[in-house]
Amino acid sequence: MTERYEITSILQRELVTDPDVFGAIVAGTEGEPGVYMESVHFLLKMVSGLPNRRPAWFFDVAQQGEALTDVGTHVVDLVQWMLAPGQAIDYRKDVSVLSARRWPTVLSLADFQKVTGEAEFPAYLSSSVKNGKLDYYCNTSVSYRLRGTHVKLDVLWSYEPPPGGNDTHYAV
């Protein structure tokens, strides 16, 4: 997975796997997990003052998938890569999903037009359009146990960042 090759991820793993620096991972609880990661992304990104267009199919979860199957796979991989380096994980005995939820980022037609350049919502999105707004199911929160350690992951998509802002990744 690509996040493994980011220098910040490499440094974090080195620190977490060094008991003289980090100590031992705490198991935590579902309410206060031993590991928490949050990845925040934005649908509208400006490059040289112009919107970086996304194709309309990006907003079709039947084609693109939801947040956990997109960005979330990288975050899940980072947890496993840091907590069980070089070890195989058997999902049947090593992983227990405790809870999960999903919710949409709601886009007006004007928002959709600005991000995609399309004049209208495509017909294949009609089941996700309510009262002229698109419910784009791109936000996911999942809590699980990995070999006894409680993990919580939040993968979030907002419409646009605050001025000067960008995507963020947070890990504790």
Coordinates of C-alpha atoms in Angstrom, one line a residue:
M1 CA 0.0 0.0 0.0
T2 CA 1.3 3.4 -0.9
E3 CA 1.1 5.0 2.6
R4 CA 3.8 2.6 3.8
Y5 CA 6.3 4.5 1.7
E6 CA 5.5 7.9 3.1
I7 CA 8.3 9.1 5.3
T8 CA 5.9 10.2 8.0
S9 CA 4.5 6.6 8.1
I10 CA 7.9 5.1 8.1
L11 CA 9.1 7.3 11.0
Q12 CA 5.9 6.6 13.0
R13 CA 6.3 2.8 12.5
E14 CA 9.9 3.0 13.7
L15 CA 8.9 4.9 16.8
V16 CA 5.9 2.6 17.6
T17 CA 8.0 -0.6 17.2
D18 CA 10.8 0.6 19.4
P19 CA 9.9 -0.3 23.0
D20 CA 12.6 2.0 24.4
V21 CA 10.9 5.0 22.7
F22 CA 7.3 4.0 22.7
G23 CA 6.8 1.4 25.3
A24 CA 4.1 -1.1 24.7
I25 CA 0.8 -0.6 22.9
V26 CA -2.1 -0.3 25.2
A27 CA -5.1 -2.5 24.5
G28 CA -7.6 0.4 25.2
T29 CA -11.3 0.0 25.0
E30 CA -13.9 0.7 22.3
G31 CA -14.5 4.2 23.8
E32 CA -10.8 4.9 24.3
P33 CA -9.0 2.8 21.7
G34 CA -5.3 1.9 21.9
V35 CA -5.0 3.1 18.3
Y36 CA -6.9 5.9 16.6
M37 CA -6.4 7.1 13.0
E38 CA -8.3 9.8 11.1
S39 CA -8.0 10.6 7.5
V40 CA -9.7 13.7 6.2
H41 CA -10.0 14.5 2.5
F42 CA -11.8 17.2 0.4
L43 CA -13.9 16.7 -2.7
L44 CA -13.0 20.2 -4.1
K45 CA -9.4 20.9 -4.5
M46 CA -8.0 23.9 -6.2
V47 CA -4.8 23.7 -8.3
S48 CA -3.4 26.9 -9.7
G49 CA -6.7 28.6 -8.9
L50 CA -8.8 26.1 -10.8
P51 CA -10.9 23.2 -9.5
N52 CA -9.3 19.8 -9.9
R53 CA -12.1 18.0 -11.6
R54 CA -13.4 14.6 -10.4
P55 CA -15.4 12.4 -12.9
A56 CA -19.1 12.1 -12.1
W57 CA -18.7 8.3 -11.5
F58 CA -16.4 9.2 -8.5
F59 CA -19.7 10.0 -6.7
D60 CA -21.3 6.6 -7.5
V61 CA -20.5 4.3 -4.6
A62 CA -21.6 1.4 -6.8
Q63 CA -18.7 2.2 -9.1
Q64 CA -16.1 3.9 -6.9
G65 CA -16.9 2.3 -3.5
E66 CA -17.3 4.1 -0.2
A67 CA -14.7 5.7 2.0
L68 CA -13.6 2.6 3.8
T69 CA -13.0 0.7 0.5
D70 CA -11.1 3.6 -0.9
V71 CA -9.0 5.6 1.5
G72 CA -9.9 3.3 4.4
T73 CA -7.9 0.4 3.0
H74 CA -4.7 2.4 3.3
V75 CA -5.5 3.3 6.9
V76 CA -6.4 -0.3 7.9
D77 CA -3.2 -1.4 6.2
L78 CA -1.2 1.2 8.2
V79 CA -2.6 -0.2 11.5
Q80 CA -1.7 -3.7 10.6
W81 CA 1.7 -2.7 9.3
M82 CA 2.5 -0.9 12.5
L83 CA 1.0 -3.3 15.0
A84 CA 2.0 -6.6 13.4
P85 CA 5.1 -5.9 11.2
G86 CA 6.0 -8.8 9.0
Q87 CA 3.2 -11.0 10.4
A88 CA 0.3 -12.6 8.6
I89 CA -3.1 -11.6 9.9
D90 CA -5.9 -14.1 10.0
Y91 CA -9.2 -12.1 9.9
R92 CA -11.1 -15.0 11.3
K93 CA -9.2 -15.1 14.6
D94 CA -7.2 -11.8 14.8
V95 CA -9.9 -9.3 13.9
S96 CA -13.2 -8.6 15.6
V97 CA -15.4 -5.7 14.2
L98 CA -17.1 -4.0 17.0
S99 CA -19.1 -1.2 15.3
A100 CA -19.3 0.7 12.1
R101 CA -21.3 3.5 10.7
R102 CA -21.5 5.5 7.5
W103 CA -23.0 8.9 6.6
P104 CA -23.1 11.1 3.5
T105 CA -21.5 14.4 2.6
V106 CA -24.4 16.3 1.0
L107 CA -23.7 18.2 -2.2
S108 CA -25.9 20.7 -3.9
L109 CA -26.1 20.7 -7.7
A110 CA -23.9 23.8 -7.7
D111 CA -21.3 21.9 -5.6
F112 CA -21.4 18.9 -7.9
Q113 CA -21.1 21.2 -11.0
K114 CA -18.0 22.9 -9.6
V115 CA -16.3 19.6 -8.7
T116 CA -17.2 17.7 -11.9
G117 CA -18.0 20.3 -14.6
E118 CA -21.2 18.4 -15.3
A119 CA -24.4 20.3 -15.8
E120 CA -26.7 17.8 -14.0
F121 CA -26.5 14.8 -11.7
P122 CA -26.2 11.7 -14.0
A123 CA -29.1 9.3 -14.1
Y124 CA -27.1 6.6 -12.4
L125 CA -26.9 8.8 -9.3
S126 CA -30.7 9.4 -9.1
S127 CA -31.2 7.0 -6.2
S128 CA -28.8 9.1 -4.2
V129 CA -30.4 12.5 -5.0
K130 CA -32.9 13.7 -2.5
N131 CA -34.6 17.1 -2.8
G132 CA -32.1 18.2 -5.4
K133 CA -29.0 17.3 -3.3
L134 CA -26.7 14.4 -3.7
D135 CA -26.1 12.1 -0.6
Y136 CA -22.5 11.0 -1.3
Y137 CA -21.8 8.2 1.2
C138 CA -18.1 8.8 1.7
N139 CA -17.7 9.0 5.5
T140 CA -17.0 5.9 7.6
S141 CA -16.2 5.2 11.2
V142 CA -15.2 1.7 12.3
S143 CA -14.1 0.2 15.6
Y144 CA -12.5 -3.2 15.8
R145 CA -10.0 -5.3 17.8
L146 CA -6.8 -6.4 16.2
R147 CA -5.2 -9.2 18.3
G148 CA -6.7 -7.6 21.4
T149 CA -5.9 -4.0 20.7
H150 CA -8.9 -1.7 20.2
V151 CA -8.6 0.3 17.0
K152 CA -10.9 3.2 15.7
L153 CA -10.6 4.6 12.2
D154 CA -12.5 7.6 10.9
V155 CA -12.3 8.3 7.1
L156 CA -14.0 11.6 6.3
W157 CA -14.7 13.6 3.2
S158 CA -15.8 17.3 3.3
Y159 CA -16.7 19.5 0.4
E160 CA -13.8 21.9 0.5
P161 CA -10.9 22.7 2.9
P162 CA -10.7 25.9 4.9
P163 CA -8.5 28.6 3.3
G164 CA -5.0 27.3 3.2
G165 CA -6.1 23.8 4.4
N166 CA -5.6 20.5 2.8
D167 CA -6.1 16.8 3.4
T168 CA -5.0 15.6 6.9
H169 CA -4.0 12.4 8.5
Y170 CA -4.0 12.0 12.3
A171 CA -2.7 9.0 14.2
V172 CA -2.5 8.3 18.0

